[in-house]
Coordinates of C-alpha atoms and ligand atoms in Angstrom, one line a residue:
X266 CA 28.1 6.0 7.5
X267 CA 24.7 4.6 6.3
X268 CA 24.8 3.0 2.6
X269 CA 21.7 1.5 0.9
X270 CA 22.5 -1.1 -1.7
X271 CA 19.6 -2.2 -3.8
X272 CA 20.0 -6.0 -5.6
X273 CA 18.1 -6.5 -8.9
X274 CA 16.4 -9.9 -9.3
X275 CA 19.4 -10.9 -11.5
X276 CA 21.5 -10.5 -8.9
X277 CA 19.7 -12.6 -6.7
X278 CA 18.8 -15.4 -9.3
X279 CA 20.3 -18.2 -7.5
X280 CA 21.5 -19.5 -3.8
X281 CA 25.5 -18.7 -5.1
X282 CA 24.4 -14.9 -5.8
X283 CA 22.4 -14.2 -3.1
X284 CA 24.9 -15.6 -0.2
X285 CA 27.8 -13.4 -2.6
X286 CA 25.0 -10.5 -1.7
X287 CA 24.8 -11.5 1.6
X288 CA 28.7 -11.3 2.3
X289 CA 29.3 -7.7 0.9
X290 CA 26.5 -6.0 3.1
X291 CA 27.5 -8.2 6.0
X292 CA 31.3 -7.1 5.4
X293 CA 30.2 -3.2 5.4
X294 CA 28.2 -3.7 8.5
X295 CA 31.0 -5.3 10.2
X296 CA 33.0 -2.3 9.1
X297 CA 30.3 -0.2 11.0
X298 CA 28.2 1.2 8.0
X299 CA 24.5 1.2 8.7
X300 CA 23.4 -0.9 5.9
X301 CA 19.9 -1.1 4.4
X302 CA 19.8 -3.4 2.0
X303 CA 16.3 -3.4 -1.0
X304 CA 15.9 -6.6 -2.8
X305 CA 14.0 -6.9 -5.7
X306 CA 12.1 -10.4 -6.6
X307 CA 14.6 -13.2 -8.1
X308 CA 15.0 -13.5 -11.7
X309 CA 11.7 -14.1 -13.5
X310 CA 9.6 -14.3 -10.8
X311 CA 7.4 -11.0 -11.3
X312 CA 6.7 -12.1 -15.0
X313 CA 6.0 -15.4 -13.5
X314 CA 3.2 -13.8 -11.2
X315 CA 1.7 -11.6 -13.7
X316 CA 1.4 -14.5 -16.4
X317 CA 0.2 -16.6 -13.0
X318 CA -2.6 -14.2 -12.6
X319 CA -3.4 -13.7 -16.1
X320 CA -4.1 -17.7 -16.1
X321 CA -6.6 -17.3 -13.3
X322 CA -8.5 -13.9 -14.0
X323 CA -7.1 -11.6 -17.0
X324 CA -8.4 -8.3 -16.0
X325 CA -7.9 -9.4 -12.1
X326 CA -8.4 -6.4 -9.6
X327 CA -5.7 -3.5 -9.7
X328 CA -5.8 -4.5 -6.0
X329 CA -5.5 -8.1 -6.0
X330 CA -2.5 -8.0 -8.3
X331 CA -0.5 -5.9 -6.0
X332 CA -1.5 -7.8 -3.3
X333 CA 0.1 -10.5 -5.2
X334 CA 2.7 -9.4 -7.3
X335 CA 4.5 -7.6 -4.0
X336 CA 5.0 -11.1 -2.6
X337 CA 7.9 -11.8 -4.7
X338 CA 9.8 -9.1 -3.2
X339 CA 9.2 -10.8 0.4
X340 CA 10.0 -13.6 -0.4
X341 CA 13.8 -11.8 -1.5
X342 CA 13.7 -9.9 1.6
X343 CA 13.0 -13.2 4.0
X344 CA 15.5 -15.0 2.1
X345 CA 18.2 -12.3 1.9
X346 CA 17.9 -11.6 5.8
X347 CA 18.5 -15.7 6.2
X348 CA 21.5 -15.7 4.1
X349 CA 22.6 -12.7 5.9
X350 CA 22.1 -15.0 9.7
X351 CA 23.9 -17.5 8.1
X352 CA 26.6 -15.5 8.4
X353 CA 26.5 -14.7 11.5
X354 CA 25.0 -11.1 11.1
X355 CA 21.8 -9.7 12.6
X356 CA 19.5 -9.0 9.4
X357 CA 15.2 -8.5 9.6
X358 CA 13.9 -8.4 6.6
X359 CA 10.9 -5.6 6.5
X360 CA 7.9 -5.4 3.6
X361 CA 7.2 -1.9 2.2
X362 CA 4.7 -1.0 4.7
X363 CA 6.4 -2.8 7.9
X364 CA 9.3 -0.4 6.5
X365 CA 6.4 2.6 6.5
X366 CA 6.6 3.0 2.8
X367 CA 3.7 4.8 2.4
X368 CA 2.0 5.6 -1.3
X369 CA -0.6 6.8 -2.9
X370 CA -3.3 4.7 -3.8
X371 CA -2.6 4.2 -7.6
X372 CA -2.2 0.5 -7.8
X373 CA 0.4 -0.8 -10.1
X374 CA 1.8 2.3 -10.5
X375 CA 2.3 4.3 -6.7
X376 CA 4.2 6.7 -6.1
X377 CA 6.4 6.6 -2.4
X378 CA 5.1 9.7 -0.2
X379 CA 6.6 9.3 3.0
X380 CA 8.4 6.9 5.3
X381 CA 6.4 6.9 8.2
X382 CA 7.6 5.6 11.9
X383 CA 11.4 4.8 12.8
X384 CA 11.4 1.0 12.5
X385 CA 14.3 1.1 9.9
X386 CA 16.1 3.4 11.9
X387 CA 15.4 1.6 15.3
X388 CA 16.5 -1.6 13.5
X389 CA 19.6 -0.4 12.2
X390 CA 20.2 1.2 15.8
X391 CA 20.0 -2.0 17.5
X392 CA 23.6 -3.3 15.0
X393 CA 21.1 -5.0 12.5
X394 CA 21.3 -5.0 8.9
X395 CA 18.1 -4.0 7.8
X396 CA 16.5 -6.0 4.5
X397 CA 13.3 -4.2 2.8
X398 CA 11.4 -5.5 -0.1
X399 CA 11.8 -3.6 -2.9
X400 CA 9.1 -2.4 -5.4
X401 CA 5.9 -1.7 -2.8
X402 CA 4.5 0.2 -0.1
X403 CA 1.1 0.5 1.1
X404 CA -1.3 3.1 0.1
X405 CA -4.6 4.4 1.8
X406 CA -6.9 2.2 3.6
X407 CA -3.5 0.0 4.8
X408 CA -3.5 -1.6 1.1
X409 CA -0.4 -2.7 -0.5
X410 CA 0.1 -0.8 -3.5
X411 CA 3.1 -1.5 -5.9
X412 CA 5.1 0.9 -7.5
X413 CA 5.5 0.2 -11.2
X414 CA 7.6 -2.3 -13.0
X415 CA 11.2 -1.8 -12.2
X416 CA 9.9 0.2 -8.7
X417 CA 12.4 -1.4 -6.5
X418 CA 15.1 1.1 -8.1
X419 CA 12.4 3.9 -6.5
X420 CA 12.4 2.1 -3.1
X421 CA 16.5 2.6 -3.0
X422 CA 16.4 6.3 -3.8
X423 CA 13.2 7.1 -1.3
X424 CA 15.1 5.3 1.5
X425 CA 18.5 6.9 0.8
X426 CA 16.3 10.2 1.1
X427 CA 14.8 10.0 3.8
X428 CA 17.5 8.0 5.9
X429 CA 20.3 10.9 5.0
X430 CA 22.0 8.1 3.2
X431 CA 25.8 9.0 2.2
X432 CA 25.5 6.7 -0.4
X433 CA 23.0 4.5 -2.8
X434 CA 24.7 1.6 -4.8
X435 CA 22.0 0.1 -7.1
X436 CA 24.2 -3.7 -8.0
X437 CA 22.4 -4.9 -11.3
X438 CA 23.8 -7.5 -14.4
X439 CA 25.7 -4.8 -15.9
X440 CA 28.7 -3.0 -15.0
X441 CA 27.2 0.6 -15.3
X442 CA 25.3 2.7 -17.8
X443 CA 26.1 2.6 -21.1
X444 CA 24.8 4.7 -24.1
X445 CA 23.4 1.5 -26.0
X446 CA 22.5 -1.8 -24.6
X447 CA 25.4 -3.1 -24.1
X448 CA 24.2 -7.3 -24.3
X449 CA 22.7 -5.9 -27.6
X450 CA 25.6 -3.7 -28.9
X451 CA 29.3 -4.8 -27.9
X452 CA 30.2 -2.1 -29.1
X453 CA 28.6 0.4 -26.6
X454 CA 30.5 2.6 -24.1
X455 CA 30.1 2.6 -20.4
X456 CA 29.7 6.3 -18.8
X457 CA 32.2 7.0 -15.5
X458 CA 29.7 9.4 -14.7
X459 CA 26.3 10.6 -15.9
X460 CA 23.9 13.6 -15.2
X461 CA 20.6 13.3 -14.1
X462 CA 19.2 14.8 -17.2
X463 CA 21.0 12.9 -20.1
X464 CA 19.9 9.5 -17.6
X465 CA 16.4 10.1 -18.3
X466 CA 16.7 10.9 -21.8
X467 CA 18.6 7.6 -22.0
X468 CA 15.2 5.8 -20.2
X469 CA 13.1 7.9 -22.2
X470 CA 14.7 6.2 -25.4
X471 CA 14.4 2.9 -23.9
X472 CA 17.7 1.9 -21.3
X473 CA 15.7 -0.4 -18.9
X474 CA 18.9 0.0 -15.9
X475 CA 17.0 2.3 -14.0
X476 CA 13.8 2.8 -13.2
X477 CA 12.6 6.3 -14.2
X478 CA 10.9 7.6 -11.2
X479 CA 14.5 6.6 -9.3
X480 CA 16.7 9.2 -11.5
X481 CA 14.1 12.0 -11.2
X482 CA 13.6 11.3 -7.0
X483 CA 17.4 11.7 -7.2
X484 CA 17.8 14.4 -9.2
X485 CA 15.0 16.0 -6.9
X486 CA 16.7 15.0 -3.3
X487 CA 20.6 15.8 -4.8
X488 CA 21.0 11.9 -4.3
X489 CA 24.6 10.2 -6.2
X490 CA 23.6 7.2 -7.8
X491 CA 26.2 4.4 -8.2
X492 CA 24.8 2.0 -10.9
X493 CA 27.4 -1.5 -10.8
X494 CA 28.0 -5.0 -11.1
X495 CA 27.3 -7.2 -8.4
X496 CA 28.9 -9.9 -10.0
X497 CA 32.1 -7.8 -9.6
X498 CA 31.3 -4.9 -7.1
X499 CA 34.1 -3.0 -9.7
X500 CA 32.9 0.8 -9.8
X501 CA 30.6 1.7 -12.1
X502 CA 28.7 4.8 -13.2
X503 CA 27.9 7.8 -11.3
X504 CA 24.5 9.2 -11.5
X505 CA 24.6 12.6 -10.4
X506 CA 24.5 16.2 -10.7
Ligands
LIG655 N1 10.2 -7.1 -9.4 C1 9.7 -5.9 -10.0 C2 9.8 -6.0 -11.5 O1 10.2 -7.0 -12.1 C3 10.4 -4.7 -9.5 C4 11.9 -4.6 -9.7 O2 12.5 -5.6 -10.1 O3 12.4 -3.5 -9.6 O4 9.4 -5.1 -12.2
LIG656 MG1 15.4 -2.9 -12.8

């Protein structure tokens, strides 16, 4: 069984969350799942980069910001793969293109091509839990190209794709989709189960829980998404056909 699990920067926003992370993938993989896990950077940390950058050069190059902005993920991914050690569990912690996340060259906004090499697959060969960085890849001339805001959704989907994943679990600060914000609207209701179609739509009209390119790689690839709480790990909503 190989699962990928994606954690929202939420979800990894302080050491208590990220070692609760750390134990779920480390109990599948002890289970014998395959487990890659994508992290995305911790709580505020990509608006802290981008306002970062702003201070030192507002209209900074397209390249230099991805360049920059992508370290937040890595430093997720090196942290995750320690708290996963801790525990006792082999973890490496990969960036997009050590993954072989290759994009196109649109910086700030790429879109995933391929995955190129086996170094995931070799990784989770040798019993390790593998820990990629969410949100980037690298694009032509071996430049790392992000993938939009909300990308590491993206990075989940391509890697269940192109790893035969039997399932992708995307573990964000709600329990599932709902058709209003729900920490806006207490009175919105949660879908069991969702199509493709009516997801975007929901996107289109602003729902921020997935990132769009995510639903329509899924849709595209016949990929179930499972969109749920990682405070709670309670099932959520489907994504699917
Ligand atoms: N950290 C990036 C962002 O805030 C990517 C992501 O979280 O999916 O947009
Ligand atoms: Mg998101």
């Amino acid at each position: 069984m190989r699962i990928v699990q994606k954690y929202g920067g939420t979800s990894l926003g302080d050491t208590g969350k990220i070692l609760a992370a750390a134990r779920r993938v480390t109990r599948l993989a002890q289970q014998g799942a395959q487990v890659i896990v994508v992290v995305s950077a911790q709580g505020q940390t990509t608006d802290e980069l981008i306002a970062a950058a702003a201070a030192v050069n507002p209209r900074g190059a397209a390249r230099e910001m991805d360049a920059y902005m992508a370290a937040g993920e890595q430093l997720s991914a090196g942290l995750m793969a320690m708290a996963i050690g801790s525990l006792g569990f082999p973890a490496v912690s990969l960036t997009g293109w050590q993954a072989g996340l290759v994009t196109d060259g649109v910086h700030g906004n790429a879109r995933i091509l391929e995955l190129r090499g086996d170094r995931i697959r070799r990784e989770l060969e040798q019993g390790k839990i593998a820990v990629v960085a969410g949100f980037q890849g690298v694009g032509p001339g071996d430049d790392i190209t992000t993938l939009g805001r909300g990308g590491s959704d993206t990075t989940a989907v391509a890697l269940a794709a192109f790893l035969k994943a039997e399932v992708c679990q995307i573990f964000t600060d709600v329990d599932g989709v709902y058709d209003r914000d729900p920490r806006r609207y207490p009175g919105a209701t949660r879908f069991g189960r969702i199509s493709y179609d009516r997801m975007l739509r929901l996107i289109e009209n602003g729902a921020q829980v997935l990132h769009d390119r995510s639903v329509e790689l899924a849709r595209d690839h016949g990929i179930t998404l499972e969109v749920l709480s990682a405070a709670t790990g309670a099932p959520g909503t489907i994504v699917g056909p």
